[in-house]
XYZ file of C-alpha atoms in Angstrom:
512
model
C -20.758 60.362 -3.973
C -22.389 61.458 -0.907
C -24.536 58.743 1.274
C -27.655 60.842 -0.425
C -27.038 59.556 -3.591
C -25.637 55.905 -3.261
C -28.917 55.532 -1.213
C -30.745 56.685 -5.103
C -28.670 53.842 -6.941
C -29.548 50.486 -4.685
C -32.758 49.219 -6.369
C -36.056 48.922 -4.796
C -35.619 45.632 -2.996
C -32.133 46.725 -1.248
C -34.446 49.323 0.011
C -36.999 46.651 1.179
C -34.456 44.667 2.928
C -32.646 47.794 4.859
C -36.013 49.099 6.311
C -37.266 45.484 7.228
C -33.949 45.377 9.472
C -34.789 49.102 10.285
C -38.050 47.446 11.982
C -36.338 44.112 12.463
C -34.038 46.184 15.679
C -31.038 46.993 12.448
C -30.271 43.176 12.894
C -31.563 39.696 12.023
C -31.478 36.373 10.495
C -32.236 35.352 6.979
C -34.847 33.280 8.539
C -36.403 36.169 10.528
C -36.452 38.646 7.518
C -37.728 36.312 4.660
C -40.860 35.536 7.494
C -41.400 39.703 7.204
C -40.643 40.530 4.628
C -41.937 37.358 2.275
C -39.455 37.052 -0.175
C -37.217 33.694 -0.693
C -33.572 33.911 1.098
C -31.434 33.867 -2.056
C -33.201 36.639 -3.267
C -32.349 38.676 0.840
C -29.255 37.131 0.188
C -28.284 38.841 -3.121
C -29.394 42.195 -2.023
C -27.629 41.156 0.728
C -24.467 40.728 -0.750
C -24.885 44.549 -2.895
C -25.220 46.204 0.153
C -21.979 44.271 2.343
C -19.802 45.543 -1.382
C -21.429 49.046 -0.359
C -20.927 48.677 3.620
C -24.984 49.300 4.152
C -24.655 46.129 6.279
C -22.718 43.245 7.705
C -23.165 39.671 6.591
C -22.361 37.013 9.766
C -22.244 33.237 9.296
C -22.755 31.113 12.437
C -22.571 26.860 11.282
C -24.759 24.577 13.847
C -24.777 21.293 13.737
C -28.848 19.936 13.199
C -29.699 16.966 14.527
C -32.380 14.850 13.303
C -34.277 11.940 14.666
C -34.473 8.717 12.300
C -37.610 6.351 12.117
C -35.834 3.892 14.304
C -34.964 6.688 17.147
C -38.958 7.920 16.850
C -40.028 3.549 17.707
C -37.422 3.782 20.429
C -39.121 7.151 20.860
C -42.895 6.210 21.340
C -41.966 1.667 22.954
C -38.549 2.075 25.256
C -34.254 2.012 23.733
C -34.100 -2.064 23.383
C -32.018 -1.988 26.393
C -34.629 -0.876 28.596
C -37.096 -3.548 27.579
C -34.803 -6.327 28.393
C -34.152 -4.559 31.868
C -37.171 -4.542 32.375
C -37.893 -8.430 32.324
C -34.551 -8.978 34.078
C -36.411 -7.191 37.255
C -38.500 -9.532 37.844
C -36.798 -12.409 36.594
C -33.560 -11.166 38.876
C -31.640 -13.474 36.233
C -32.805 -15.193 32.572
C -31.303 -17.713 29.692
C -29.724 -15.941 27.466
C -31.599 -18.369 25.013
C -35.324 -17.825 26.364
C -35.166 -13.876 25.699
C -36.291 -13.745 22.531
C -39.405 -15.331 23.469
C -39.175 -12.808 26.899
C -38.222 -9.621 25.193
C -40.658 -7.602 23.040
C -37.044 -7.606 20.109
C -36.791 -8.468 17.139
C -34.923 -11.854 16.981
C -31.357 -10.519 14.921
C -30.925 -7.466 17.598
C -31.754 -9.187 20.333
C -27.633 -9.477 20.410
C -26.793 -6.205 20.567
C -29.050 -5.525 22.703
C -27.590 -7.692 25.523
C -24.806 -5.735 24.711
C -26.029 -2.188 25.573
C -27.204 -3.966 29.068
C -23.983 -4.919 29.318
C -21.757 -2.064 28.551
C -23.729 0.421 30.349
C -23.682 -2.157 33.238
C -27.002 -3.219 34.158
C -27.032 -6.325 33.661
C -23.885 -9.251 33.095
C -23.388 -12.872 31.849
C -22.382 -15.943 33.604
C -22.060 -19.644 31.597
C -22.802 -22.016 33.597
C -22.636 -25.750 31.925
C -22.710 -24.572 28.646
C -25.735 -21.959 29.630
C -25.682 -18.904 29.655
C -27.266 -16.524 31.824
C -28.070 -12.873 31.942
C -28.079 -11.721 35.754
C -29.567 -7.527 36.147
C -26.885 -5.991 38.460
C -27.170 -3.021 41.556
C -26.610 -0.871 38.869
C -29.218 -2.492 36.741
C -31.826 -2.093 39.661
C -31.121 1.368 40.141
C -31.193 1.899 36.720
C -35.402 1.277 36.526
C -35.814 4.540 38.372
C -33.703 6.507 36.840
C -33.599 7.577 32.303
C -29.935 7.424 30.810
C -28.338 10.854 29.160
C -29.318 9.196 25.824
C -32.616 8.565 26.656
C -33.406 12.246 27.728
C -31.563 12.818 24.475
C -34.751 10.995 22.485
C -36.819 12.949 24.547
C -36.050 15.992 23.357
C -37.809 15.016 19.702
C -40.149 14.218 21.712
C -41.957 17.425 19.782
C -40.079 18.041 17.015
C -38.283 15.817 14.230
C -34.584 18.053 14.578
C -32.976 20.128 17.497
C -29.722 22.284 17.705
C -26.646 21.289 18.701
C -27.336 25.002 21.007
C -30.649 24.047 21.841
C -29.657 20.836 23.925
C -28.199 20.654 27.592
C -24.626 20.092 28.047
C -24.696 17.351 29.985
C -26.767 15.795 27.572
C -24.323 15.882 23.875
C -22.204 13.987 24.758
C -24.304 11.089 24.408
C -24.633 12.232 20.452
C -22.674 10.478 18.652
C -24.052 7.019 20.641
C -26.972 7.339 19.530
C -25.984 8.377 15.929
C -23.899 5.455 15.613
C -26.926 3.648 16.288
C -28.895 5.082 13.515
C -30.730 6.545 16.140
C -29.985 10.101 15.009
C -29.044 12.076 12.299
C -26.440 15.355 12.059
C -26.455 18.276 9.526
C -23.826 20.962 9.690
C -26.264 24.408 8.823
C -24.716 27.410 8.518
C -27.006 30.196 8.933
C -26.754 34.254 8.204
C -28.009 37.382 10.340
C -28.122 40.345 8.892
C -27.366 43.941 10.977
C -26.895 47.585 9.950
C -23.875 49.395 9.702
C -23.348 52.653 10.873
C -23.934 53.910 7.824
C -26.484 51.509 6.884
C -28.702 53.133 10.284
C -27.469 56.952 8.988
C -29.298 55.327 5.871
C -32.844 54.758 7.194
C -33.286 58.678 8.016
C -32.570 59.356 4.748
C -36.223 58.871 1.740
C -35.667 55.228 1.390
C -38.817 55.466 -1.393
C -39.249 52.506 -3.498
C -38.878 53.323 -7.562
C -39.462 50.494 -9.241
C -37.188 50.774 -12.090
C -36.818 48.546 -15.183
C -34.586 45.621 -15.064
C -35.099 43.608 -18.108
C -35.544 44.792 -21.457
C -39.010 42.755 -22.364
C -40.157 42.215 -26.035
C -43.296 44.463 -25.849
C -40.793 47.376 -24.132
C -38.894 47.230 -27.254
C -41.056 46.884 -29.929
C -43.175 49.379 -28.566
C -40.364 52.101 -27.996
C -41.611 51.862 -24.022
C -38.323 51.505 -23.300
C -37.025 55.030 -24.762
C -39.339 56.541 -21.465
C -38.398 53.820 -18.549
C -36.503 54.267 -15.688
C -33.731 51.868 -16.038
C -32.200 49.895 -13.614
C -28.203 50.406 -13.170
C -26.018 47.848 -13.157
C -22.606 47.838 -11.297
C -21.014 45.964 -14.401
C -17.098 45.526 -12.059
C -18.835 43.772 -9.135
C -17.851 41.167 -8.725
C -20.825 37.488 -10.203
C -21.445 34.867 -7.890
C -18.410 31.627 -8.488
C -19.261 28.642 -10.779
C -18.384 25.091 -10.269
C -18.388 23.359 -12.867
C -18.439 19.842 -13.240
C -14.992 18.452 -14.440
C -12.157 15.634 -14.957
C -10.166 15.468 -11.643
C -6.740 17.136 -12.562
C -4.471 14.083 -12.784
C -6.817 12.350 -15.530
C -6.970 15.777 -17.027
C -2.806 15.302 -17.347
C -3.462 11.373 -17.984
C -5.751 12.444 -21.145
C -3.252 15.139 -22.320
C -0.715 12.279 -22.672
C -2.448 10.438 -24.249
C -3.589 12.908 -26.652
C 0.318 13.611 -27.175
C 1.193 9.737 -28.222
C -1.433 9.630 -30.293
C -0.386 12.717 -32.259
C 3.074 11.088 -31.670
C 1.789 7.971 -34.217
C 1.454 5.837 -31.138
C -1.306 2.987 -31.177
C -2.509 2.071 -27.516
C -2.812 -1.758 -25.400
C -4.008 -2.981 -22.409
C -3.916 -5.915 -20.466
C -4.412 -7.496 -17.062
C -4.488 -6.013 -13.211
C -4.023 -9.468 -12.291
C -0.607 -11.045 -13.778
C 1.586 -13.859 -13.936
C 5.204 -13.645 -12.649
C 6.036 -14.992 -15.913
C 4.930 -11.434 -18.273
C 5.241 -9.513 -15.093
C 9.281 -10.283 -13.875
C 10.672 -13.516 -15.882
C 9.990 -11.905 -19.595
C 11.371 -8.995 -18.715
C 14.574 -11.260 -17.580
C 14.414 -10.424 -14.114
C 16.207 -12.862 -11.676
C 13.676 -14.595 -10.207
C 16.461 -13.770 -6.566
C 16.252 -10.289 -7.941
C 15.137 -7.779 -4.347
C 12.406 -6.563 -6.414
C 10.437 -9.995 -6.742
C 10.305 -10.026 -2.507
C 7.171 -9.718 -1.026
C 8.344 -5.978 0.328
C 7.633 -5.173 -3.772
C 4.918 -6.938 -4.898
C 1.527 -7.484 -4.007
C 0.854 -11.217 -4.112
C -2.426 -13.100 -4.623
C -3.674 -16.101 -3.189
C -6.028 -16.588 -5.870
C -6.335 -17.554 -8.486
C -3.674 -20.548 -7.351
C -1.660 -20.574 -10.187
C -1.899 -18.190 -13.227
C -2.278 -19.775 -16.769
C 1.081 -19.598 -19.592
C -0.860 -20.483 -22.381
C 2.834 -20.474 -24.804
C 4.911 -23.280 -23.174
C 7.508 -23.246 -25.523
C 8.244 -19.604 -25.058
C 8.118 -20.732 -21.318
C 11.349 -22.724 -22.000
C 13.399 -20.159 -23.986
C 13.083 -17.750 -21.432
C 13.914 -20.399 -18.735
C 16.906 -21.297 -21.189
C 17.861 -17.234 -21.049
C 17.616 -17.267 -17.429
C 20.303 -20.267 -16.680
C 21.574 -20.307 -19.359
C 21.935 -17.268 -21.715
C 21.234 -16.387 -25.307
C 22.956 -13.746 -27.928
C 26.456 -14.147 -26.297
C 24.645 -13.640 -22.399
C 25.901 -16.642 -19.742
C 22.532 -15.596 -18.486
C 22.316 -15.535 -14.348
C 23.364 -19.055 -13.522
C 20.027 -19.978 -11.789
C 18.050 -23.061 -11.676
C 15.061 -21.244 -12.970
C 11.684 -22.451 -10.881
C 9.088 -22.703 -13.510
C 5.973 -22.989 -10.953
C 7.749 -19.186 -9.467
C 6.101 -18.214 -13.001
C 2.463 -19.528 -12.140
C 2.538 -16.823 -9.292
C -0.359 -14.225 -9.659
C 0.547 -10.815 -8.521
C -0.601 -7.703 -9.073
C 0.445 -6.355 -11.898
C 4.098 -4.104 -11.013
C 4.448 -2.409 -14.680
C 2.764 -1.847 -17.432
C 5.913 -3.189 -19.017
C 4.462 -6.455 -19.097
C 1.436 -5.184 -21.264
C 4.091 -4.162 -23.936
C 6.227 -7.070 -23.603
C 2.966 -9.650 -24.197
C 2.154 -7.673 -27.590
C 5.854 -7.676 -28.712
C 5.413 -11.271 -28.197
C 2.347 -11.311 -30.066
C 4.064 -8.711 -32.640
C 7.779 -9.468 -33.059
C 8.239 -7.538 -36.583
C 8.622 -4.175 -36.703
C 7.562 -1.892 -37.444
C 5.684 -1.412 -32.781
C 5.137 1.932 -31.511
C 2.375 1.278 -29.179
C 1.791 2.574 -25.586
C -0.211 1.395 -22.754
C -1.304 3.660 -19.446
C -3.025 1.966 -16.484
C -3.139 0.991 -12.605
C -0.056 -0.298 -11.355
C 0.418 -1.545 -7.920
C 3.357 -1.597 -5.485
C 3.971 -2.550 -1.640
C 5.564 0.947 -1.622
C 6.526 3.500 1.574
C 3.807 5.944 1.418
C 5.556 9.371 1.407
C 5.174 12.904 -0.555
C 6.394 11.038 -3.633
C 5.357 7.444 -3.699
C 2.157 5.690 -3.305
C 1.102 1.711 -2.807
C -1.767 2.396 -6.692
C -0.807 4.857 -9.158
C -1.164 4.877 -12.624
C 1.859 4.743 -15.258
C 2.563 5.329 -18.729
C 4.253 2.450 -20.716
C 5.722 3.073 -24.381
C 8.147 1.107 -26.765
C 8.784 1.566 -30.252
C 10.662 -1.440 -32.274
C 12.534 -0.352 -36.078
C 15.515 -0.752 -37.924
C 18.038 0.903 -36.959
C 16.522 2.373 -33.743
C 19.706 3.668 -31.361
C 20.151 5.498 -27.697
C 20.302 8.697 -29.219
C 16.003 8.334 -30.653
C 14.800 7.160 -26.810
C 16.111 10.434 -26.012
C 14.392 12.259 -28.468
C 11.191 10.914 -27.837
C 11.349 11.279 -23.631
C 12.437 15.058 -24.375
C 9.111 15.434 -26.719
C 6.584 13.960 -24.672
C 7.845 15.824 -21.032
C 8.220 19.217 -22.957
C 4.885 18.692 -25.080
C 3.374 17.545 -21.148
C 4.334 21.715 -19.398
C 8.186 19.853 -17.953
C 10.309 23.067 -19.640
C 13.427 21.768 -16.831
C 14.512 18.118 -17.205
C 17.514 16.547 -17.172
C 19.001 12.380 -18.021
C 21.237 10.583 -16.185
C 22.219 6.856 -16.396
C 20.130 4.367 -15.112
C 20.396 0.771 -14.224
C 17.716 -1.635 -15.357
C 17.719 -6.243 -15.383
C 15.604 -5.782 -18.365
C 17.531 -2.514 -20.573
C 20.846 -2.069 -21.447
C 21.774 1.523 -21.849
C 19.039 2.652 -19.550
C 18.886 6.302 -18.375
C 15.535 7.770 -16.299
C 15.146 11.144 -16.288
C 14.254 14.146 -13.826
C 11.880 17.155 -13.979
C 12.515 20.166 -11.634
C 10.123 20.486 -8.845
C 10.130 25.071 -8.219
C 8.115 24.360 -5.123
C 10.664 22.281 -3.042
C 13.175 23.519 -5.305
C 14.831 19.715 -6.057
C 14.603 17.378 -9.041
C 12.277 14.401 -8.989
C 12.576 11.639 -11.010
C 9.480 11.696 -14.023
C 10.506 7.556 -15.649
C 12.883 5.542 -16.015
C 13.725 3.835 -20.198
C 16.439 1.282 -21.972
C 16.913 -0.749 -24.726
C 15.423 -3.606 -24.216
C 18.733 -6.227 -23.634
C 19.490 -9.148 -26.266
C 18.555 -11.848 -23.527
C 14.757 -10.280 -23.370
C 14.223 -10.283 -27.262
C 15.618 -13.478 -27.773
C 13.215 -15.468 -26.676
C 10.902 -13.578 -28.614
C 12.040 -14.284 -31.244
C 12.459 -10.301 -32.639
C 15.662 -9.416 -34.242
C 15.690 -5.703 -34.155
C 16.545 -2.983 -31.165
C 13.531 -1.433 -29.295
C 13.197 1.590 -26.644
C 11.148 1.647 -24.069
C 10.093 3.467 -21.487
C 7.690 4.250 -17.910
C 6.198 7.217 -17.156
C 5.025 7.625 -13.177
C 1.446 10.111 -13.783
C 1.556 11.736 -10.138
C 5.228 13.288 -10.526
C 3.998 15.209 -12.973
C 1.158 16.068 -11.629
C 2.548 17.449 -8.679
C 5.261 19.227 -11.166
C 1.963 20.947 -12.966
C -0.163 21.555 -10.127
C 2.589 22.630 -7.446
C 1.940 20.535 -5.096
C 3.719 19.849 -3.197
C 2.312 16.524 -1.395
C 1.054 13.707 -4.400
C -1.017 12.211 -1.466
C -3.709 15.959 -1.832
C -4.078 14.462 -5.598
C -6.731 11.557 -3.982
C -7.671 13.506 -0.449
C -11.166 14.268 -1.923
C -11.195 17.845 -0.995
C -14.183 19.155 -2.902
C -13.055 23.357 -1.757
C -9.208 22.544 -3.877
C -10.369 20.302 -6.852
C -13.507 23.021 -7.145
C -10.760 25.578 -7.244
C -7.826 23.690 -9.393
C -8.455 25.058 -13.669
C -9.951 24.332 -16.662
C -6.836 24.387 -18.616
């Protein structure tokens, strides 16, 4: 298609933009075109994007920092900065007791301390203390500053006739004070993107052709259809292959979607959801699980202890005695751990390190089968933060109790759950947990790193755990970490990327 034919395909608005650029010396900002044409910037940019795609013009983008003066800054601009008010008084008095400053200087009481701090920071004054009385004295540097304004004050004067200026309009020697005045809530900044349109060689050649504006019908109205005038109308041609604008609808966080997906899977499999507190006692978090009180995982480097409340409540004292017996003497043929169980440790409050505490509490209340429940909630551990470890993360815990359950049943549950969660390659290997035997861990293959990463731990609850609870049937249990499944599902190499609040990354995540 020749240039003349291409120009004929342009709509009226696009031709107007080309003509406007021709009148504005072939290059102009969107604001200048808006003023020249009298139409909105959004309408100009719609035409500009189409013209750029057809190579009639180029769109140039430039980012600039726009700086605004606050109401507080406007007060100082009319008067002066509070430290200068103090300086002017000090020069007259030479020195002044700090306690007398509120009477001598027109500064709110709550800002006196900060203002003195700025006097000292600028070297205009120094505090001397004698007989417990603090005195502020002017320095030689302060005397010199009386005759010469500082850079921050000169910067403030840039807003004498305007509510905002652009960083490019400010003298280089004053720019270093932008962040200082911003920290004092005197100025605010905002990044702005500006666009300029420039005719391409093809666009310049089009100016020599006929850019006569022919109004075309771009929307079939009810009147056109009823009167059948649409048959005679000059209909605008549409490029149905042109890309449309990107739309970013509101949606759940990707990890939240993974959590909701697992919740849906478990509910479909007949599980019931339960919950529990974030602040837990060591009794439910460790003791009931037959985890010895001197076990390394209970030390401060793994568990986050709390100073308040000072003591957690354990409503069932009889259960506490049974758990103590299991630890010290053993039950169900076990010899126990063989140490002196400390009931005070059981009462210590901690941030829950595993949701097993919630499922075991439920078992204590429901000791008869069938039981098939799960819990999804946050857990907390003092982990070394890296690409696959966080100190706070969501965990899913599940248990099943029924007569004649065995280890193969547990592996079947776990395989089905992980396959439905979109983890195609799974392997099981032996594991160890103080409260399950036998135990297993499941790994999922992570293509992005070409490695297997641990996704869950599972096992059959030990008799030493079940006997004090009065449970006589086998119980299988498992705990799943969501963040690692999310990494595999989304191809993320670093778990921390799930929590970095990158808006662009969140926008581009698919809804599926």
